[in-house]
mmCIF file of C-alpha atoms and ligand atoms in Angstrom:
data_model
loop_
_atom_site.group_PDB
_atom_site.id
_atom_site.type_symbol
_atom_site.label_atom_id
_atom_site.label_comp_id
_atom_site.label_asym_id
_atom_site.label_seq_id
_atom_site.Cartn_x
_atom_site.Cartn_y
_atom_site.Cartn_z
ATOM 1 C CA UNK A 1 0.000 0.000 0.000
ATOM 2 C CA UNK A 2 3.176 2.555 -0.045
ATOM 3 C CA UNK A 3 1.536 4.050 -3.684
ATOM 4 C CA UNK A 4 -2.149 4.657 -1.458
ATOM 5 C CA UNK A 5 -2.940 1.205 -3.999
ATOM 6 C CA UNK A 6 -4.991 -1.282 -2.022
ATOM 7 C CA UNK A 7 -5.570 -3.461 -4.592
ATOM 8 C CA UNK A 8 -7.524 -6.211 -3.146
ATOM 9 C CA UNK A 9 -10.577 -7.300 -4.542
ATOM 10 C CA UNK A 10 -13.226 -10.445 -5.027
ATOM 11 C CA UNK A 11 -12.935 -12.453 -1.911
ATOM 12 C CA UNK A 12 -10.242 -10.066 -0.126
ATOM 13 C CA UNK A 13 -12.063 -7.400 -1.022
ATOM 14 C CA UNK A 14 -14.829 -8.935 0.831
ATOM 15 C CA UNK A 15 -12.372 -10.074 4.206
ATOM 16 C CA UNK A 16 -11.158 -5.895 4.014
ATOM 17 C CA UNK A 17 -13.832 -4.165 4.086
ATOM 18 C CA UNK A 18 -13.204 -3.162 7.544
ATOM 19 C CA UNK A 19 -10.303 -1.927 7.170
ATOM 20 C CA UNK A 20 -11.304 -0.317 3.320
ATOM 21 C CA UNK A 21 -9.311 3.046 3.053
ATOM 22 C CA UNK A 22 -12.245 4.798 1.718
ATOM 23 C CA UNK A 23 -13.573 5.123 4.855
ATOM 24 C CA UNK A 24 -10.517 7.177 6.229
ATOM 25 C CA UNK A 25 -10.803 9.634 2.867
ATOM 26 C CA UNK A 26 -13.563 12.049 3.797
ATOM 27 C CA UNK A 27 -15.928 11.225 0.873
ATOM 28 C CA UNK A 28 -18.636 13.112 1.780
ATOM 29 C CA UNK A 29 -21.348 10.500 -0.053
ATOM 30 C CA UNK A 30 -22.775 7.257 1.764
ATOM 31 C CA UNK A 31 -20.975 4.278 2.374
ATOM 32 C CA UNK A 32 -22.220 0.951 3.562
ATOM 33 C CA UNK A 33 -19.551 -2.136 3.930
ATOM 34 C CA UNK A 34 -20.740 -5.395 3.211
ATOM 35 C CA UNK A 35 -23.816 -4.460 1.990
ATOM 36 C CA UNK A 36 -26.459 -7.103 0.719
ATOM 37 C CA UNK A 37 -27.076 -6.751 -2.868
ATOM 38 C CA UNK A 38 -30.352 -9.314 -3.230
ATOM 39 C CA UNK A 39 -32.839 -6.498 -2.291
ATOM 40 C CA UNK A 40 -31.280 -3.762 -4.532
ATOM 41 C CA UNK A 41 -32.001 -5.764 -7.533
ATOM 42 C CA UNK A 42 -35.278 -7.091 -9.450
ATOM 43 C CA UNK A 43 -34.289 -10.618 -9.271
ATOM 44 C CA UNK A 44 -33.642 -10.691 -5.823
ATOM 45 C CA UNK A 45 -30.666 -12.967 -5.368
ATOM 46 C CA UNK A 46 -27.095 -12.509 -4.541
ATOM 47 C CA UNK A 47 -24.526 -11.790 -2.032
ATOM 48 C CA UNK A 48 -23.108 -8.510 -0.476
ATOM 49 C CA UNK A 49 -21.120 -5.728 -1.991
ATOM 50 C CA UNK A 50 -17.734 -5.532 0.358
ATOM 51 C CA UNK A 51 -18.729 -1.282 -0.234
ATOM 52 C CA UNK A 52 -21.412 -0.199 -1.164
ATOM 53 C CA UNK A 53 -20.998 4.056 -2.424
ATOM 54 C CA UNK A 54 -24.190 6.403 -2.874
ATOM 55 C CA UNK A 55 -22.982 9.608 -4.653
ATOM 56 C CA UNK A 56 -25.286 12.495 -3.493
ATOM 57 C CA UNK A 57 -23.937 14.540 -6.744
ATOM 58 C CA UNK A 58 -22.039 13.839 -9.709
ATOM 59 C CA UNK A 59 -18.947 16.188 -7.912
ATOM 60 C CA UNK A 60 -19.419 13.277 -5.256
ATOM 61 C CA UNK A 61 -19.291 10.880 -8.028
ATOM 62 C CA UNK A 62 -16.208 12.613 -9.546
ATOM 63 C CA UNK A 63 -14.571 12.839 -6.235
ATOM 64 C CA UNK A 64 -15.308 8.999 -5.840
ATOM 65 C CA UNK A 65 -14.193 8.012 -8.986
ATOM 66 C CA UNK A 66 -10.550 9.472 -8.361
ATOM 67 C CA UNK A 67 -10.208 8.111 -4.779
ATOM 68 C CA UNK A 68 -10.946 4.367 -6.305
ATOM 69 C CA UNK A 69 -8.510 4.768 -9.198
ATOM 70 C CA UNK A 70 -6.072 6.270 -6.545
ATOM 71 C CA UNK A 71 -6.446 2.842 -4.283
ATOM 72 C CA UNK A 72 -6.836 0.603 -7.725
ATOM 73 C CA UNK A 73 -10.138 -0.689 -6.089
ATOM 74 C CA UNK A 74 -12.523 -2.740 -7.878
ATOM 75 C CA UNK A 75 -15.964 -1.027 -9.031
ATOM 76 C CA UNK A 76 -19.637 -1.313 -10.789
ATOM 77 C CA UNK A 77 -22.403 0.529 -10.763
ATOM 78 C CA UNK A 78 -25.905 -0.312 -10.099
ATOM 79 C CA UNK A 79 -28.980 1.329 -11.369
ATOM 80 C CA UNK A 80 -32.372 -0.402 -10.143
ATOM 81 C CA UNK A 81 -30.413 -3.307 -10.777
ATOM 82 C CA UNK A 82 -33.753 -5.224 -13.079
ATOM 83 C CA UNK A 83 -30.818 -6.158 -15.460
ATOM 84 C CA UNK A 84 -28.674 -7.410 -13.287
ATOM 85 C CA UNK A 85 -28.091 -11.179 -11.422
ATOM 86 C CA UNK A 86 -25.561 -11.138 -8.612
ATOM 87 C CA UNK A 87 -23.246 -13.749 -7.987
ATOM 88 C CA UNK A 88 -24.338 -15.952 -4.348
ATOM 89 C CA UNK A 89 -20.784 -14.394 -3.035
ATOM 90 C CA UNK A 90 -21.558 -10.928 -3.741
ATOM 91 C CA UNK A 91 -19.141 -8.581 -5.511
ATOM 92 C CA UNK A 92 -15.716 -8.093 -3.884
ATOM 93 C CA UNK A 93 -15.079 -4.081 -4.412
ATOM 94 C CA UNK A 94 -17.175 -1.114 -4.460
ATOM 95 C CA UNK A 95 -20.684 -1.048 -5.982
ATOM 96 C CA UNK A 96 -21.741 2.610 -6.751
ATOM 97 C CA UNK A 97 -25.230 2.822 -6.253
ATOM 98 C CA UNK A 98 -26.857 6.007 -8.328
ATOM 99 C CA UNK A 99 -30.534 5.839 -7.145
ATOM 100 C CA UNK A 100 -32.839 8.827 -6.902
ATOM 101 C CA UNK A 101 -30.177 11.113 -4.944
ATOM 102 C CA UNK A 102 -28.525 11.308 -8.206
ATOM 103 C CA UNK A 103 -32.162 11.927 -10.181
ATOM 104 C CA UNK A 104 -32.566 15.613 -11.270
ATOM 105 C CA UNK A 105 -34.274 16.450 -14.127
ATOM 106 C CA UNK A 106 -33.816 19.904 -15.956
ATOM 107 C CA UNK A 107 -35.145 21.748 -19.486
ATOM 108 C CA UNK A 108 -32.172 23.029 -21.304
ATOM 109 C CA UNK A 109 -33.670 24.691 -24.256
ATOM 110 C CA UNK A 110 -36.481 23.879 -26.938
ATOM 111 C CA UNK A 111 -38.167 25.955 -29.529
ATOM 112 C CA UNK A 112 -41.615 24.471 -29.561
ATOM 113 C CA UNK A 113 -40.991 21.627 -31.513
ATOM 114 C CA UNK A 114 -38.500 20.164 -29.608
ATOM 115 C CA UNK A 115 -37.286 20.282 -26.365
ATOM 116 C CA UNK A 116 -33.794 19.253 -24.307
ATOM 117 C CA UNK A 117 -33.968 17.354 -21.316
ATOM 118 C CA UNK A 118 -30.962 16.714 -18.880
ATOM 119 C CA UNK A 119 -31.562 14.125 -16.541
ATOM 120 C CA UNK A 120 -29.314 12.802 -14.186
ATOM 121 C CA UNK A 121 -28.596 8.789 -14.190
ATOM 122 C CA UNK A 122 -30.221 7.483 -11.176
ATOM 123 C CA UNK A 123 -33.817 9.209 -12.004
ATOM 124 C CA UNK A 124 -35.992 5.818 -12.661
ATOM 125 C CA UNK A 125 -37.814 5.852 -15.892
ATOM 126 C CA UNK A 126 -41.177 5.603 -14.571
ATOM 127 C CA UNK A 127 -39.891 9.118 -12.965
ATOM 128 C CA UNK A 128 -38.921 10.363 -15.905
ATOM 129 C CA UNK A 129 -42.053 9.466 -17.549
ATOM 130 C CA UNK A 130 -44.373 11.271 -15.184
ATOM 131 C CA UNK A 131 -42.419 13.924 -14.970
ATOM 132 C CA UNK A 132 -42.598 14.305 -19.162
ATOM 133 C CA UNK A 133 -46.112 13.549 -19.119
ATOM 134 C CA UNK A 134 -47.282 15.759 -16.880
ATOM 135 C CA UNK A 135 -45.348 18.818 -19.035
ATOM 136 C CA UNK A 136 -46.866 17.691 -22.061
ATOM 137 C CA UNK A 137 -43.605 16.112 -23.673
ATOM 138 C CA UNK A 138 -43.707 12.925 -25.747
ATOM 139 C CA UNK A 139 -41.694 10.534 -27.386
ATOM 140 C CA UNK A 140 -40.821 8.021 -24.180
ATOM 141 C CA UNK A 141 -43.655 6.438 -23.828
ATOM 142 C CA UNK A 142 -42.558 2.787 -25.094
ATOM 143 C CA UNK A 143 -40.523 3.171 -21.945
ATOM 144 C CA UNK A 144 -43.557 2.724 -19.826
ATOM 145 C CA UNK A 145 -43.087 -0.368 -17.352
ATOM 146 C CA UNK A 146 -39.179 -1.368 -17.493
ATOM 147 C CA UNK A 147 -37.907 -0.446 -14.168
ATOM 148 C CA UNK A 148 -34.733 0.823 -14.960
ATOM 149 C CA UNK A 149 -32.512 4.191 -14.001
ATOM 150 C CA UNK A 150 -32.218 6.324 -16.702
ATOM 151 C CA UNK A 151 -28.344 5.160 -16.772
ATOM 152 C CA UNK A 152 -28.975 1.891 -16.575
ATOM 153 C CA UNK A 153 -31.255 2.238 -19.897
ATOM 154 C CA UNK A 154 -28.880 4.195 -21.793
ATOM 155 C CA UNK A 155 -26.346 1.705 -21.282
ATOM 156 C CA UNK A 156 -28.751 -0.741 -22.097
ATOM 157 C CA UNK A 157 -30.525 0.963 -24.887
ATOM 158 C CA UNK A 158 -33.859 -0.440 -23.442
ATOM 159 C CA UNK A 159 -36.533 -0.393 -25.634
ATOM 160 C CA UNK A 160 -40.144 -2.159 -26.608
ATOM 161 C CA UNK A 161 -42.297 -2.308 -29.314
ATOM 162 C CA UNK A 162 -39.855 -1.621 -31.381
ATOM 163 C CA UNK A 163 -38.344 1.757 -30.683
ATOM 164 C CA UNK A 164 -35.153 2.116 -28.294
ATOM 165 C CA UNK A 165 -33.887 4.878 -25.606
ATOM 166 C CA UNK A 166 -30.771 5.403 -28.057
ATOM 167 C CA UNK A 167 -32.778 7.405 -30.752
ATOM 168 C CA UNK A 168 -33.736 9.953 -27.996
ATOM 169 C CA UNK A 169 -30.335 10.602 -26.970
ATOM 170 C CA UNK A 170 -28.490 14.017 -28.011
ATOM 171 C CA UNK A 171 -25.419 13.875 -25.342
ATOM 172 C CA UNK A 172 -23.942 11.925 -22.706
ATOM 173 C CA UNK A 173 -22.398 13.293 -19.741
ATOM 174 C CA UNK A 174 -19.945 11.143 -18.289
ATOM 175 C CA UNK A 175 -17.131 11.086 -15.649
ATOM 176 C CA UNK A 176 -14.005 8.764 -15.419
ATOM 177 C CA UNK A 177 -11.053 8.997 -13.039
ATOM 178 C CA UNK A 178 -9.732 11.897 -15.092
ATOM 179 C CA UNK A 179 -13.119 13.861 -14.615
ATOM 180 C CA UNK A 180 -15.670 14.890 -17.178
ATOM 181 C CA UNK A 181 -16.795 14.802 -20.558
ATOM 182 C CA UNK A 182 -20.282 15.471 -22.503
ATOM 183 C CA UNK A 183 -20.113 12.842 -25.723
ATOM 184 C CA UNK A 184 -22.291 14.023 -28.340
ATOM 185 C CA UNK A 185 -25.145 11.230 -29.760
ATOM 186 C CA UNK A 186 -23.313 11.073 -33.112
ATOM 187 C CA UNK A 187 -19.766 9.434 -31.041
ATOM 188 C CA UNK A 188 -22.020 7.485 -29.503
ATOM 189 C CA UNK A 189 -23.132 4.072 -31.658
ATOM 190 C CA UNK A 190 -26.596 2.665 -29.971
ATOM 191 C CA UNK A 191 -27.629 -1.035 -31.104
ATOM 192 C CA UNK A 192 -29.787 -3.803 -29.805
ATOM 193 C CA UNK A 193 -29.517 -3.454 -26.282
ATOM 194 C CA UNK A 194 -25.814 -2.343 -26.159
ATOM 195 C CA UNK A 195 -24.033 1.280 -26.509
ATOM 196 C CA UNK A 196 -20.348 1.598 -27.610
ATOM 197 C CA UNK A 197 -18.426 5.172 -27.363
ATOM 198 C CA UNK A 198 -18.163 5.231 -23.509
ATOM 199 C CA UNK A 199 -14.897 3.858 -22.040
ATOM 200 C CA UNK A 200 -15.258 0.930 -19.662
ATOM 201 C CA UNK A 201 -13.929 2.979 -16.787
ATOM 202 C CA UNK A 202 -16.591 5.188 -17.315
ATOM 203 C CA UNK A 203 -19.969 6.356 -15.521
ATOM 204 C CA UNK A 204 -23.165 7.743 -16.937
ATOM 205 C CA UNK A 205 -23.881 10.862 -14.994
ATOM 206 C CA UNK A 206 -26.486 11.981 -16.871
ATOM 207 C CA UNK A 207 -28.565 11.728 -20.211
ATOM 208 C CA UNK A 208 -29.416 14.447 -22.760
ATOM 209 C CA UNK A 209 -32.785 13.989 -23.898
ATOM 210 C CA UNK A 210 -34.456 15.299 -26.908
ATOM 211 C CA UNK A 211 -38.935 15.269 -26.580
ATOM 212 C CA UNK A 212 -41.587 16.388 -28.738
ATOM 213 C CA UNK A 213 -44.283 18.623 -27.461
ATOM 214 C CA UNK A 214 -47.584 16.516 -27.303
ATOM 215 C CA UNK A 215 -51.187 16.734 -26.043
ATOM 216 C CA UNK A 216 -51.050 15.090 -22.240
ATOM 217 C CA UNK A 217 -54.095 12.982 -23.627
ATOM 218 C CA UNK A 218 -52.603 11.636 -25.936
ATOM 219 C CA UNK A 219 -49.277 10.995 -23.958
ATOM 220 C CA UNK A 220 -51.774 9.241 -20.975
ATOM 221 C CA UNK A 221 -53.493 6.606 -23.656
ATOM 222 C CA UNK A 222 -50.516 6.063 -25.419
ATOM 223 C CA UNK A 223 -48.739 4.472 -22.276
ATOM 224 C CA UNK A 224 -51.728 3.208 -21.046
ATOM 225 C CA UNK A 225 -52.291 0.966 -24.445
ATOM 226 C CA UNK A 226 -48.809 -0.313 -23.803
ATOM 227 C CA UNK A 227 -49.243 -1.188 -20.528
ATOM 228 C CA UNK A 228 -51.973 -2.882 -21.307
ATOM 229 C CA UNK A 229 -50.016 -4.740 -24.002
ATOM 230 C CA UNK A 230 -46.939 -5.732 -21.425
ATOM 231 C CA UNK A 231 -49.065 -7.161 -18.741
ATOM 232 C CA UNK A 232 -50.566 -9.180 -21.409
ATOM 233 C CA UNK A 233 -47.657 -11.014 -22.495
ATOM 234 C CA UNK A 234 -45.533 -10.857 -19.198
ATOM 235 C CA UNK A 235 -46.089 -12.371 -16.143
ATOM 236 C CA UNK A 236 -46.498 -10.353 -13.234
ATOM 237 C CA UNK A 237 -46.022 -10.305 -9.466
ATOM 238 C CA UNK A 238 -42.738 -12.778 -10.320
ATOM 239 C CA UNK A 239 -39.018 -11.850 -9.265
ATOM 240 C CA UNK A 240 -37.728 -11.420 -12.964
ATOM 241 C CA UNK A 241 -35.128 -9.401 -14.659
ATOM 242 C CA UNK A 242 -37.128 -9.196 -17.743
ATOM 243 C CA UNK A 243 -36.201 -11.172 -20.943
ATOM 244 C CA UNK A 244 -33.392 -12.869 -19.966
ATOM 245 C CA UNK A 245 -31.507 -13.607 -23.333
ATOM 246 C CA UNK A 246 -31.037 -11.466 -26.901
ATOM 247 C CA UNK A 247 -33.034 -12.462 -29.604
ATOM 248 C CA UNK A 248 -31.445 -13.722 -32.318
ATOM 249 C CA UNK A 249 -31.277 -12.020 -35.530
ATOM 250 C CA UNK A 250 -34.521 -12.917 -37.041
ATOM 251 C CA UNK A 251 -36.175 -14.697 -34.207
ATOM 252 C CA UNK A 252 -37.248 -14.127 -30.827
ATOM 253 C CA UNK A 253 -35.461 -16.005 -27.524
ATOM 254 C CA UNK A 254 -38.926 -16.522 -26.059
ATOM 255 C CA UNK A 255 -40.364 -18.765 -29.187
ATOM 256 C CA UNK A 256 -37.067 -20.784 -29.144
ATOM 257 C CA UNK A 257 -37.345 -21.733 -25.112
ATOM 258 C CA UNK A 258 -40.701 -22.468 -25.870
ATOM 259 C CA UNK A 259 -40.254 -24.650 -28.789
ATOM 260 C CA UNK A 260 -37.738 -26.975 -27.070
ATOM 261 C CA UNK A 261 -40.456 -27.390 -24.142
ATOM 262 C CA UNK A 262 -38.846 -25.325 -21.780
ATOM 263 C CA UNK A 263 -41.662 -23.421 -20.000
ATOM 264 C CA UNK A 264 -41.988 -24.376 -16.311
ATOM 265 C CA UNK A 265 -38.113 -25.708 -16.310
ATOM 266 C CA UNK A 266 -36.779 -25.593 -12.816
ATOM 267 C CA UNK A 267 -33.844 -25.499 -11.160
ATOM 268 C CA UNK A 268 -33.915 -25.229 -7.390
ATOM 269 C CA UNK A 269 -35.814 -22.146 -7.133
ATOM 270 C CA UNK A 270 -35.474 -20.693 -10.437
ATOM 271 C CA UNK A 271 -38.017 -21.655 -13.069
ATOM 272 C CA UNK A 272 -38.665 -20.441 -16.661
ATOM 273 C CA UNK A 273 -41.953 -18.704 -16.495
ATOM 274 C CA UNK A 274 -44.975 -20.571 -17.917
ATOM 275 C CA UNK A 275 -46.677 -17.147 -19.491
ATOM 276 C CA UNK A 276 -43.206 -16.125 -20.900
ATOM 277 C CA UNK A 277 -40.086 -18.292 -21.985
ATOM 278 C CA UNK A 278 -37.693 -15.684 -22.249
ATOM 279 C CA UNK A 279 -38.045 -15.224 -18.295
ATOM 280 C CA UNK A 280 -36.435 -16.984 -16.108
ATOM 281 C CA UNK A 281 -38.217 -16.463 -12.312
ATOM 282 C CA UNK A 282 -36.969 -16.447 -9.004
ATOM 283 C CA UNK A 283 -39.782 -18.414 -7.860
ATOM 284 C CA UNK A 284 -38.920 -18.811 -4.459
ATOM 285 C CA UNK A 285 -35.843 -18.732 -2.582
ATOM 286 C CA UNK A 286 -33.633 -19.020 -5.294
ATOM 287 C CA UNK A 287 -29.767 -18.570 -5.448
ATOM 288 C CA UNK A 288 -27.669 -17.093 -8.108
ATOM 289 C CA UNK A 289 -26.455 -20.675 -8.760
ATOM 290 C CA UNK A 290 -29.982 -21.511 -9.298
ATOM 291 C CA UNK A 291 -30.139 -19.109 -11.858
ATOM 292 C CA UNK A 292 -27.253 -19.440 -13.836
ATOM 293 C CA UNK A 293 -27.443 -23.264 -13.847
ATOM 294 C CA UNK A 294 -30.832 -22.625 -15.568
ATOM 295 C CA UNK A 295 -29.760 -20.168 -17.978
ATOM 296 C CA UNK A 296 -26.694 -22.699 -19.248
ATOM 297 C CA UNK A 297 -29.773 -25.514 -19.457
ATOM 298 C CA UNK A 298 -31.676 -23.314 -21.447
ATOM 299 C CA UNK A 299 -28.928 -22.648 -23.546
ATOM 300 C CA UNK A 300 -27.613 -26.203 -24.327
ATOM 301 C CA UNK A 301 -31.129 -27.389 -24.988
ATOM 302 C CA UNK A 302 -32.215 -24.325 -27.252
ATOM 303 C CA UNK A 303 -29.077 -25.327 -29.541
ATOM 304 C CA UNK A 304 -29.639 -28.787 -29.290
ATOM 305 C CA UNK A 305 -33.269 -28.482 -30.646
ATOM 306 C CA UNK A 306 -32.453 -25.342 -33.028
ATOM 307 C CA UNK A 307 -28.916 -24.753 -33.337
ATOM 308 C CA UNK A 308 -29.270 -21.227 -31.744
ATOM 309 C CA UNK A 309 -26.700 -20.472 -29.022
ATOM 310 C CA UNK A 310 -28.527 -17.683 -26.933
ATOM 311 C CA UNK A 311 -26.813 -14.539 -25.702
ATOM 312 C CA UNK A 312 -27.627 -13.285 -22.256
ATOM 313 C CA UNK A 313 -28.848 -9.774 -21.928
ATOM 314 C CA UNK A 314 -28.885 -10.150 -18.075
ATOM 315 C CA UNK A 315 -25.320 -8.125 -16.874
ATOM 316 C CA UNK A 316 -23.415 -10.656 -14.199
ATOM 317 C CA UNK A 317 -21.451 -9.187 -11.060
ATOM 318 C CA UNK A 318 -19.635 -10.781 -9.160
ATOM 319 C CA UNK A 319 -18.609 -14.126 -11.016
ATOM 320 C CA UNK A 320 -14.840 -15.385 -12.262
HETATM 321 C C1 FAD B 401 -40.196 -6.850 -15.345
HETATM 322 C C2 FAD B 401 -39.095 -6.314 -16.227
HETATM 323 C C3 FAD B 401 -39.404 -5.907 -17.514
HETATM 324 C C4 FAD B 401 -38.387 -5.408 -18.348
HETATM 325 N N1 FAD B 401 -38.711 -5.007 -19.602
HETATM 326 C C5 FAD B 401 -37.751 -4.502 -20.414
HETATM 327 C C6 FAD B 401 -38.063 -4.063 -21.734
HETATM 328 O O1 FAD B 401 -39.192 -4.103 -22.188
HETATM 329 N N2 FAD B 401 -37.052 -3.562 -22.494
HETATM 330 C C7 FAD B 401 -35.766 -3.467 -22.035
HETATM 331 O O2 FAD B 401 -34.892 -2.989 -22.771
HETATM 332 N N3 FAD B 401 -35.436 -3.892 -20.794
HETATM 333 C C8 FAD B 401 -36.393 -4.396 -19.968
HETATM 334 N N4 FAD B 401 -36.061 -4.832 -18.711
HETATM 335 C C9 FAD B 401 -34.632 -4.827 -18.277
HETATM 336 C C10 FAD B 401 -34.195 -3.573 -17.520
HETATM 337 O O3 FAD B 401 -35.259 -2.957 -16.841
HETATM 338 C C11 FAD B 401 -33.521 -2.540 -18.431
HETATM 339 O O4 FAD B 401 -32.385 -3.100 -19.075
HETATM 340 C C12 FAD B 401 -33.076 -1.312 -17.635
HETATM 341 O O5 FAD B 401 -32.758 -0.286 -18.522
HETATM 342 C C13 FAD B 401 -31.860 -1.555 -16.724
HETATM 343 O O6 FAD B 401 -31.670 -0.398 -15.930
HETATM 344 P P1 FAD B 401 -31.117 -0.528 -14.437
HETATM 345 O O7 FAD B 401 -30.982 0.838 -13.884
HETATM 346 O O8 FAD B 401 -31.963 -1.461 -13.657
HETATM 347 O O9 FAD B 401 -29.700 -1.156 -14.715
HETATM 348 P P2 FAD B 401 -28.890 -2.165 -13.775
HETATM 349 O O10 FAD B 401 -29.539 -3.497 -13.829
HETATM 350 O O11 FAD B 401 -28.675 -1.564 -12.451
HETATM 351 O O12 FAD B 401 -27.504 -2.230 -14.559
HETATM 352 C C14 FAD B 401 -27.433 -2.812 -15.841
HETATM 353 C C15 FAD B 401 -25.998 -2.644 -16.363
HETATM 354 O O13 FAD B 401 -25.718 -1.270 -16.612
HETATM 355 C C16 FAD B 401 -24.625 -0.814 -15.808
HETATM 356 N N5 FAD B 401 -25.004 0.557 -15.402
HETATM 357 C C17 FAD B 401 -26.153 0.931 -14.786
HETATM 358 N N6 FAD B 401 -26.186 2.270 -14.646
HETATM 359 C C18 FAD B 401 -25.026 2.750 -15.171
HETATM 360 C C19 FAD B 401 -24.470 4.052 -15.320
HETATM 361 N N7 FAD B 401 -25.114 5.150 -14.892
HETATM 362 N N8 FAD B 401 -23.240 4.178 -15.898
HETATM 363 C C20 FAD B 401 -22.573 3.079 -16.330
HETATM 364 N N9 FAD B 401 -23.044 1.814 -16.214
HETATM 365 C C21 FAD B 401 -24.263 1.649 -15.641
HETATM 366 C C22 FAD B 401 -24.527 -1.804 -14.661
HETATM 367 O O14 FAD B 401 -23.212 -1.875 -14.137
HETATM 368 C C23 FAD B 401 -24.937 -3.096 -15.355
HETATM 369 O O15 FAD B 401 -23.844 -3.639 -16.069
HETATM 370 C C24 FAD B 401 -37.054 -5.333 -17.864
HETATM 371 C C25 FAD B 401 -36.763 -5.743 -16.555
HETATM 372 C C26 FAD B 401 -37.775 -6.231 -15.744
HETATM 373 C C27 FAD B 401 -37.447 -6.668 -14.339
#
């Protein structure tokens, strides 16, 4: 530790907390140590964070951001986590948690046709799209039921019914060890469910939005009509983190699953869902060993009936 590095992370990480030099630095944000991770994501499962950060402001976040590259500590950060499955052993290093502290939203300039948003990462969609609604602005609405963070979505490019967050985006405002930097949408490269131009060592801070004005009426049915549509085809009430695999080009994850007989599949606690293949359920007490032995069953049984490997879209933490 004579260059400030601590450089210990997965499991002694975990043994260190107590003695984690963050603690000592005068961060002025939250910090938890061996925090549990299961009840800070959608799926439920999981083991603790050795750290657990909550930036109050992204000058917190930039401040935070230096101090871990200074002690070469481990880091990820969670949204809402409903992408997200966490290994049984939890995450050995710092999980930054950017929840609604970190959830401002501001108009930066419009001309009646269009208007700019800034909104800061941890603001949750649903938020966001009350907050749009009830000023009249359109153009989210597809958005309505994932229960994401605004960061979590860009970085996702979550989308339904065929339109994505990506084609909304004007600017990204991100900071990295070395401090800030806006990235304009046209550096950025937004595809299914993935976004390329931001640097692995950095962190959303906040979105650049671009909405259309548009009567509130219209806004309200719009969303409701979707709704309507997701709680028609998803199950509900069930400890999910949403489709759980990429469709294939051409094809859809959920009609493969179901096609090799896969609905109602179980391992320990974790089932695919009956109402929708492309979930897989914490349906009780399950672990994240549950889960990911399911996903690799599902996987070697969709390409032994159709010869389609399936790509997760569920991030990991915390695994080798
Ligand atoms: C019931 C249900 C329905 C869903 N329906 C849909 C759907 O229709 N369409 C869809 O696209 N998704 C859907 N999802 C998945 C999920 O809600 C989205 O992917 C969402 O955008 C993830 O946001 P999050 O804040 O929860 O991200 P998290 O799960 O917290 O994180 C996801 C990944 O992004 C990283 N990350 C998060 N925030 C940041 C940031 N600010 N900067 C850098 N990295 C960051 C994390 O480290 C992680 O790797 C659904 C999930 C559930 C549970």
């Amino acid at each position: 530790m004579s260059d400030g590095r601590c450089g210990k992370a997965g499991a002694e990480c975990q043994d260190f907390a107590e003695r984690c030099p963050l603690f000592s630095a005068n961060w002025p944000g939250e910090l938890r140590r061996k925090e549990p991770l299961a009840p800070l994501t959608t799926l439920r499962v999981g083991g603790p964070a050795a750290v657990l950060a909550r930036p109050g402001s992204i000058a917190e976040l930039e401040t935070l951001l230096a101090l871990l590259e200074k002690y070469g500590c481990p880091r990820r950060v969670l949204g809402r986590g409903s992408n997200l499955l966490v290994a049984d052993r939890g995450y050995g290093g710092v999980v930054i948690l950017l929840d609604r502290r970190l959830g401002r939203i501001s108009r930066l300039e419009g001309d009646g046709a269009k208007w700019l948003l800034r909104v800061e990462a941890g603001c949750s969609l649903a938020a966001l799209l009350g907050w749009a609604q009830e000023r009249g602005l359109g153009g989210l609405e597809f958005l309505v039921g994932i229960p994401g963070s605004v960061g979590g979505a860009a970085v996702m490019n979550a989308g339904a019914w065929g339109e994505a967050l990506g084609a909304r985006v004007q600017a990204l405002e991100l900071v990295g060890p070395g401090g800030r930097r806006t990235v304009a949408a046209a550096e950025l490269r937004f595809s299914y469910r993935r976004l390329e131009g931001v640097d692995p060592g950095e962190v959303i801070a906040a979105v650049i939005l671009a909405l259309a004005p548009r009567p509130i009426a219209e806004i309200r049915a719009r969303m409701r009509q979707l709704l309507q549509k997701r709680r028609a085809s998803q199950p509900r009430g069930v400890l999910s983190a949403g489709s759980f695999f990429k469709n294939p080009p051409g094809d859809y994850a959920g009609r493969l699953i179901e096609a090799a007989g896969l609905k109602g599949l179980r391992v320990g606690g974790a089932m695919v869902a009956r109402e929708h293949a492309n979930f897989l359920i914490n349906d009780g007490g399950a672990t994240a060993a549950d889960l990911v032995a399911l996903m690799e069953q599902v996987r070697e049984r969709v390409a032994a009936h159709g010869g389609v490997r399936l790509e997760p879209e569920v991030h990991l933490l915390g695994f080798a």
